[in-house]
Coordinates of C-alpha atoms in Angstrom, one line a residue:
M30 CA -16.4 -64.5 1.1
R31 CA -13.2 -63.5 -0.4
R32 CA -10.6 -64.5 3.3
A33 CA -12.7 -67.5 3.7
A34 CA -12.1 -68.2 -0.5
A35 CA -8.7 -67.3 0.2
I36 CA -8.1 -69.8 3.4
A37 CA -9.7 -72.9 1.1
V38 CA -7.6 -72.8 -1.8
V39 CA -3.5 -72.2 0.5
G40 CA -4.8 -73.8 3.1
C41 CA -3.1 -72.8 7.0
V42 CA -0.4 -70.4 4.8
V43 CA -2.1 -67.1 5.6
A44 CA -2.4 -67.8 8.7
C45 CA 1.4 -69.1 9.3
A46 CA 2.4 -66.0 7.1
L47 CA 0.5 -64.0 9.9
V48 CA 1.6 -66.0 12.8
G49 CA 5.0 -65.6 11.3
A50 CA 4.8 -61.8 10.6
S51 CA 4.0 -61.5 14.3
T52 CA 6.9 -63.4 15.6
A53 CA 9.3 -61.7 13.7
S54 CA 8.2 -58.2 14.3
A55 CA 10.2 -58.2 17.4
I56 CA 13.3 -57.7 14.9
L57 CA 12.5 -56.1 12.8
I58 CA 15.2 -54.7 10.6
W59 CA 14.1 -51.6 8.6
P60 CA 13.5 -50.7 5.6
Q61 CA 11.6 -54.2 5.3
Q62 CA 10.7 -55.3 1.4
I63 CA 6.7 -56.9 1.5
G64 CA 5.4 -58.7 -1.9
D65 CA 5.6 -60.9 -5.2
R66 CA 8.7 -61.4 -7.0
C67 CA 6.8 -62.6 -10.1
A68 CA 8.0 -61.5 -13.5
A69 CA 4.0 -59.8 -15.6
T70 CA 3.1 -61.8 -17.9
G71 CA 0.1 -60.4 -19.2
V72 CA -2.4 -57.4 -18.0
A73 CA -5.8 -58.4 -16.3
P74 CA -9.4 -57.6 -17.1
A75 CA -9.5 -56.1 -14.0
Q76 CA -8.7 -52.6 -13.1
S77 CA -6.8 -53.5 -9.8
A78 CA -5.2 -56.8 -8.9
I79 CA -4.5 -56.9 -5.1
L80 CA -1.6 -59.3 -3.6
D81 CA -3.4 -62.0 -1.6
N82 CA -0.4 -64.4 -1.3
N83 CA 2.7 -65.2 -3.2
D84 CA 3.5 -69.0 -2.2
L85 CA 5.1 -67.9 1.1
V86 CA 6.7 -71.9 1.1
H87 CA 8.5 -70.7 -1.2
S88 CA 8.9 -67.3 -1.2
D89 CA 11.2 -65.1 0.7
L90 CA 8.7 -62.7 1.4
Q91 CA 5.6 -61.6 3.4
F92 CA 3.0 -59.8 1.6
L93 CA 2.1 -58.1 4.3
A94 CA 3.0 -54.8 6.1
P95 CA 4.8 -55.6 9.4
P96 CA 2.5 -55.5 12.8
E97 CA 2.7 -53.3 15.8
T98 CA 4.3 -50.3 13.9
P99 CA 2.3 -47.8 11.3
S100 CA 5.0 -47.6 8.5
V101 CA 5.0 -46.3 4.9
I102 CA 5.6 -47.4 1.7
T103 CA 8.6 -45.2 0.0
G104 CA 9.4 -47.2 -3.4
W105 CA 7.9 -50.2 -5.6
K106 CA 9.1 -51.7 -8.4
V107 CA 7.6 -54.1 -11.0
T108 CA 9.3 -57.0 -13.2
T109 CA 8.0 -57.6 -16.2
S110 CA 8.5 -60.7 -18.9
P111 CA 9.4 -59.8 -22.4
G112 CA 7.0 -58.8 -24.3
V113 CA 5.2 -57.2 -21.5
G114 CA 4.6 -53.5 -21.6
P115 CA 4.9 -50.5 -21.4
T116 CA 2.2 -50.2 -19.2
P117 CA 1.0 -47.2 -17.1
Q118 CA 0.9 -48.9 -13.4
Q119 CA 0.5 -47.7 -10.2
I120 CA 1.2 -49.3 -6.8
V121 CA -2.1 -49.0 -4.2
A122 CA -2.5 -50.0 -0.5
I123 CA -5.3 -52.0 0.6
R124 CA -6.9 -52.7 4.4
Q125 CA -9.5 -55.4 4.9
V126 CA -12.3 -54.2 6.2
G127 CA -15.3 -55.7 8.0
E128 CA -16.5 -59.4 7.9
G129 CA -18.0 -59.1 4.0
G130 CA -14.8 -59.6 2.3
E131 CA -14.5 -56.0 1.4
D132 CA -10.9 -54.1 0.9
Q133 CA -10.9 -50.3 1.4
L134 CA -8.7 -48.6 -0.6
I135 CA -6.4 -46.4 1.4
G136 CA -3.4 -45.1 -0.5
E137 CA -1.8 -45.0 -4.1
S138 CA 0.7 -44.1 -5.9
A139 CA 1.6 -41.8 -8.9
V140 CA 0.9 -43.2 -12.3
E141 CA 4.2 -44.8 -13.5
T142 CA 5.3 -46.6 -16.7
A143 CA 6.7 -49.9 -16.5
V144 CA 8.0 -51.5 -19.1
F145 CA 10.3 -54.9 -20.2
G146 CA 13.0 -56.0 -18.0
A147 CA 13.2 -55.6 -14.1
A148 CA 14.4 -51.7 -14.0
N149 CA 11.1 -50.5 -13.1
E150 CA 11.7 -48.9 -9.7
F151 CA 9.7 -45.7 -8.5
P152 CA 9.4 -43.5 -5.2
T153 CA 6.5 -43.0 -3.1
R154 CA 4.9 -42.1 0.2
I155 CA 1.9 -44.2 1.4
P156 CA 1.3 -44.4 4.5
V157 CA 0.0 -47.6 6.2
P158 CA -1.5 -49.4 8.8
E159 CA 0.5 -52.7 10.1
Y160 CA -0.9 -55.7 7.8
A161 CA -1.6 -53.5 4.9
Q162 CA -2.0 -55.3 1.5
I163 CA -0.1 -54.0 -1.4
G164 CA -1.2 -54.3 -5.2
L165 CA -0.8 -52.9 -8.6
R166 CA -3.8 -50.8 -11.4
G167 CA -4.0 -49.8 -14.3
P168 CA -6.3 -47.3 -16.6
G169 CA -6.1 -50.8 -19.1
G170 CA -6.1 -53.3 -16.4
A171 CA -3.4 -54.2 -14.0
L172 CA -0.2 -56.3 -14.5
V173 CA -0.9 -60.2 -13.3
C174 CA 1.4 -63.8 -13.7
A175 CA -0.2 -66.1 -14.2
E176 CA 0.2 -70.1 -14.0
Q177 CA 1.9 -69.1 -10.4
S178 CA 0.6 -72.6 -8.4
M179 CA -0.7 -71.7 -4.7
Q180 CA -1.0 -68.2 -5.1
L181 CA -3.7 -65.5 -5.1
A182 CA -5.1 -62.2 -6.5
G183 CA -7.3 -60.1 -5.3
L184 CA -9.4 -58.0 -8.8
V185 CA -11.8 -55.7 -8.6
A186 CA -13.0 -54.7 -11.4
D187 CA -14.7 -51.1 -10.9
P188 CA -12.7 -47.9 -10.4
W189 CA -12.0 -47.2 -7.0
A190 CA -11.3 -44.2 -4.4
I191 CA -9.4 -43.7 -2.2
G192 CA -11.5 -44.4 1.1
E193 CA -14.1 -46.6 -0.5
S194 CA -14.6 -50.6 -0.2
R195 CA -15.1 -52.6 -2.9
P196 CA -16.1 -56.7 -2.5
V197 CA -12.9 -58.2 -4.5
K198 CA -12.8 -61.6 -6.8
V199 CA -10.5 -63.6 -5.5
E200 CA -8.0 -65.7 -8.6
S201 CA -6.1 -68.2 -7.8
D202 CA -2.9 -69.2 -9.3
T203 CA -2.1 -65.9 -9.7
G204 CA 0.6 -63.4 -8.6
V205 CA 0.6 -59.9 -8.1
P206 CA 4.4 -58.3 -9.7
V207 CA 5.1 -55.9 -7.6
I208 CA 7.7 -55.6 -3.9
A209 CA 7.4 -52.7 -2.3
T210 CA 10.1 -51.4 0.2
L211 CA 8.7 -49.6 3.7
E212 CA 9.7 -47.9 6.6
P213 CA 9.1 -47.5 10.0
D214 CA 6.9 -44.7 11.4
R215 CA 7.4 -43.6 14.5
D216 CA 6.5 -40.7 15.6
G217 CA 3.0 -41.1 13.1
D218 CA 3.7 -37.7 10.8
G219 CA 3.3 -40.1 7.1
Y220 CA 6.8 -39.8 6.7
G221 CA 9.2 -43.0 6.5
D222 CA 11.7 -42.0 8.9
L223 CA 14.4 -43.6 7.2
T224 CA 15.1 -41.5 4.1
Q225 CA 12.1 -39.5 4.3
D226 CA 11.8 -37.2 8.1
Q227 CA 14.5 -35.7 8.5
C228 CA 13.8 -34.5 12.0
V229 CA 11.7 -37.8 13.6
E230 CA 12.0 -36.1 16.8
Q231 CA 9.4 -33.6 15.8
P232 CA 6.0 -35.1 13.8
A233 CA 5.4 -31.2 12.6
I234 CA 8.7 -31.1 10.9
H235 CA 10.1 -33.1 8.2
T236 CA 12.8 -31.3 6.8
A237 CA 15.9 -30.4 9.1
C238 CA 15.3 -30.9 12.6
P239 CA 15.4 -26.4 13.5
F240 CA 19.0 -26.1 15.3
V241 CA 19.1 -23.9 18.1
R242 CA 22.7 -22.6 19.4
L243 CA 22.3 -20.7 22.3
M244 CA 25.7 -18.9 22.6
P245 CA 25.6 -16.2 25.1
K246 CA 28.1 -13.5 26.0
T247 CA 27.6 -11.1 29.0
T248 CA 28.6 -7.9 30.3
V249 CA 28.4 -6.0 33.4
F250 CA 27.3 -2.3 34.3
R251 CA 26.7 -0.1 37.4
R252 CA 23.0 0.1 36.0
G253 CA 22.2 -3.4 34.5
I254 CA 23.6 -6.3 32.7
L255 CA 24.1 -6.5 28.7
L256 CA 23.7 -10.3 27.2
E257 CA 24.8 -10.3 23.7
L258 CA 23.1 -13.8 22.3
S259 CA 23.3 -16.1 18.9
T260 CA 21.1 -18.2 17.3
G261 CA 21.2 -21.3 14.6
D262 CA 17.6 -21.2 12.8
P263 CA 15.2 -18.6 13.5
T264 CA 14.0 -18.6 17.5
K265 CA 12.2 -16.6 19.9
V266 CA 14.1 -16.0 22.9
E267 CA 13.5 -14.8 26.6
V268 CA 15.5 -13.3 29.1
S269 CA 14.5 -13.8 33.2
G270 CA 16.8 -13.9 36.4
Q271 CA 17.0 -13.2 39.9
V272 CA 19.8 -11.4 42.1
A273 CA 20.0 -13.2 46.3
W274 CA 22.0 -12.6 49.1
G275 CA 21.7 -13.3 52.4
Y276 CA 21.3 -10.3 55.7
R277 CA 21.5 -10.2 59.9
P278 CA 17.4 -7.7 60.1
R279 CA 18.5 -5.4 62.0
G280 CA 16.8 -6.2 66.4
G281 CA 18.8 -9.3 65.2
G282 CA 17.3 -12.9 65.1
P283 CA 18.4 -15.5 62.4
H284 CA 20.0 -14.9 58.9
K285 CA 17.0 -13.9 56.1
R286 CA 17.5 -14.7 52.5
L287 CA 16.8 -11.9 50.3
V288 CA 15.3 -12.4 46.1
V289 CA 15.1 -9.9 44.4
G290 CA 14.1 -10.8 40.4
L291 CA 15.1 -9.0 37.3
D292 CA 12.5 -7.6 34.5
A293 CA 12.0 -11.1 32.8
S294 CA 12.3 -9.2 28.2
S295 CA 11.4 -11.4 25.1
Q296 CA 13.2 -11.2 21.3
E297 CA 12.3 -12.5 18.3
V298 CA 15.8 -13.8 17.2
G299 CA 16.7 -14.1 13.4
A300 CA 18.4 -17.4 11.9
G301 CA 22.4 -16.4 12.4
A302 CA 21.5 -13.0 14.1
T303 CA 23.1 -11.7 17.4
V304 CA 21.1 -9.9 19.7
Q305 CA 21.2 -7.8 22.9
F306 CA 19.3 -7.9 26.0
W307 CA 19.3 -5.0 28.4
V308 CA 19.1 -6.8 32.2
P309 CA 18.1 -3.5 34.4
L310 CA 19.4 -3.9 38.1
P311 CA 16.7 -3.2 40.3
E312 CA 17.4 -0.2 43.0
P313 CA 17.7 -2.7 46.0
V314 CA 20.2 -4.7 43.9
T315 CA 22.2 -1.3 43.3
R316 CA 21.8 0.0 46.5
R317 CA 23.3 -3.3 48.0
L318 CA 26.6 -3.4 45.9
A319 CA 27.4 0.6 46.8
K320 CA 27.9 -1.1 50.3
L321 CA 30.2 -3.6 49.3
S322 CA 33.5 -3.3 48.4
R323 CA 35.0 -4.3 45.1
K324 CA 36.2 -8.0 46.0
E325 CA 32.8 -8.9 47.4
K326 CA 30.5 -10.2 45.2
L327 CA 26.8 -10.7 44.2
K328 CA 25.6 -13.4 41.7
A329 CA 22.8 -13.0 39.4
H330 CA 21.4 -15.9 37.9
L331 CA 19.9 -15.0 34.0
T332 CA 17.2 -18.5 32.5
V333 CA 17.4 -17.9 29.0
V334 CA 14.7 -19.7 27.2
A335 CA 15.2 -20.1 23.5
T336 CA 11.6 -21.5 21.6
D337 CA 11.7 -22.9 18.1
V338 CA 9.0 -23.3 15.5
V339 CA 7.5 -26.1 15.9
G340 CA 7.5 -25.1 19.8
H341 CA 10.4 -27.2 21.2
Q342 CA 12.2 -25.1 23.9
T343 CA 16.2 -24.9 24.3
R344 CA 17.0 -23.5 27.7
R345 CA 20.5 -22.4 29.2
E346 CA 21.0 -20.8 32.5
L347 CA 24.1 -17.9 33.5
N348 CA 25.7 -16.9 35.9
V349 CA 26.8 -13.6 36.2
Q350 CA 29.0 -11.9 38.9
L351 CA 28.5 -8.3 39.8
S352 CA 31.2 -6.8 42.1
G353 CA 30.8 -4.1 44.5
W354 CA 31.4 -0.6 44.0
V355 CA 33.5 0.7 46.7
K356 CA 37.5 0.3 46.9
R357 CA 39.2 -1.4 49.1
K358 CA 40.4 1.5 51.3
E359 CA 37.5 3.6 51.2
A360 CA 35.1 0.3 52.7
R361 CA 38.2 0.1 55.4
T362 CA 37.6 3.7 56.6
T363 CA 34.1 3.5 56.4
R364 CA 33.9 0.6 58.7
T365 CA 36.3 1.8 61.1
S366 CA 34.0 5.0 61.2
R367 CA 31.1 3.3 61.9
S368 CA 32.5 1.4 64.5
Q369 CA 34.0 4.7 65.9
S370 CA 30.9 6.1 66.1
A371 CA 28.9 3.2 67.4
A372 CA 32.0 2.9 70.3
P373 CA 30.7 7.0 72.2
A374 CA 27.3 5.1 72.8
A375 CA 27.6 2.1 74.0
A376 CA 29.5 3.4 76.0
T377 CA 26.7 6.2 76.9
L378 CA 24.5 3.4 77.6
R379 CA 26.5 1.4 79.6
R380 CA 26.7 4.7 82.2

């Protein structure tokens, strides 16, 4: 089996790498790099070459994707020796499957041309699970580094499609000259959180997050409240509310509280647009206001909910003061006349 062969050749190096990767996971600093810094000396006859081990004793790089979190390969680079190249290559991502020593191809980049030197750096986007491996392949074979003591490469000669598994031939003292840059993918959307995902809070969006800026302005009229509202990005806005006040029942008893709902309405608001919502005051509210002086007030509580294109909600609560309709002098006269009219009735009852 392939893994058994690897352990037989390099002793505890691979096992130590797994333990080291797990220990380092708690203190990972992103972005991470994995791979081998060797310079390609030629092209292997096999179509694909997998980095199985990079001589961890002398290398500062791991050769496995970090544990405990999904990540994304966001870039890769290849270094070649003089006389090697130009060579069409692509980075591939692999994971081991089962116990039969087979590997499954889980991702690949576009084909790029590697030339002499270290200036072969290419962007890509390949989601990978923990402990994934990387490699190279090309139509004419994969770049490799010969005579690399304590290093292993897995070679696959046959064509290999994403999702397929292949048996791998282990080649000792062979390196694979590829280094991958990885970023975390905490929301699992397949985009690197540092450079590829501008909205890490919402997996459905990778550009800038929707920006909802609720800027309400209210104007009170006798029959309703006019609410003007603007937002940032396109949203659906819903407005609802209620008016409440206390009163004493006619037959006596403790005070009670009356709550009157305000009709809800909704509108689609375009980016940067300003829309108007008309919130009518129900008849019980207008009757109550007709009995209050202009210095007495009721409070209307409005709730504004804006829902962006991915379903995220922004909520705003507003309190609007509703003044009574009766002038102060009229209110005093009305109350005096009421008390005077009530006095004869009280005297009659005493008789």
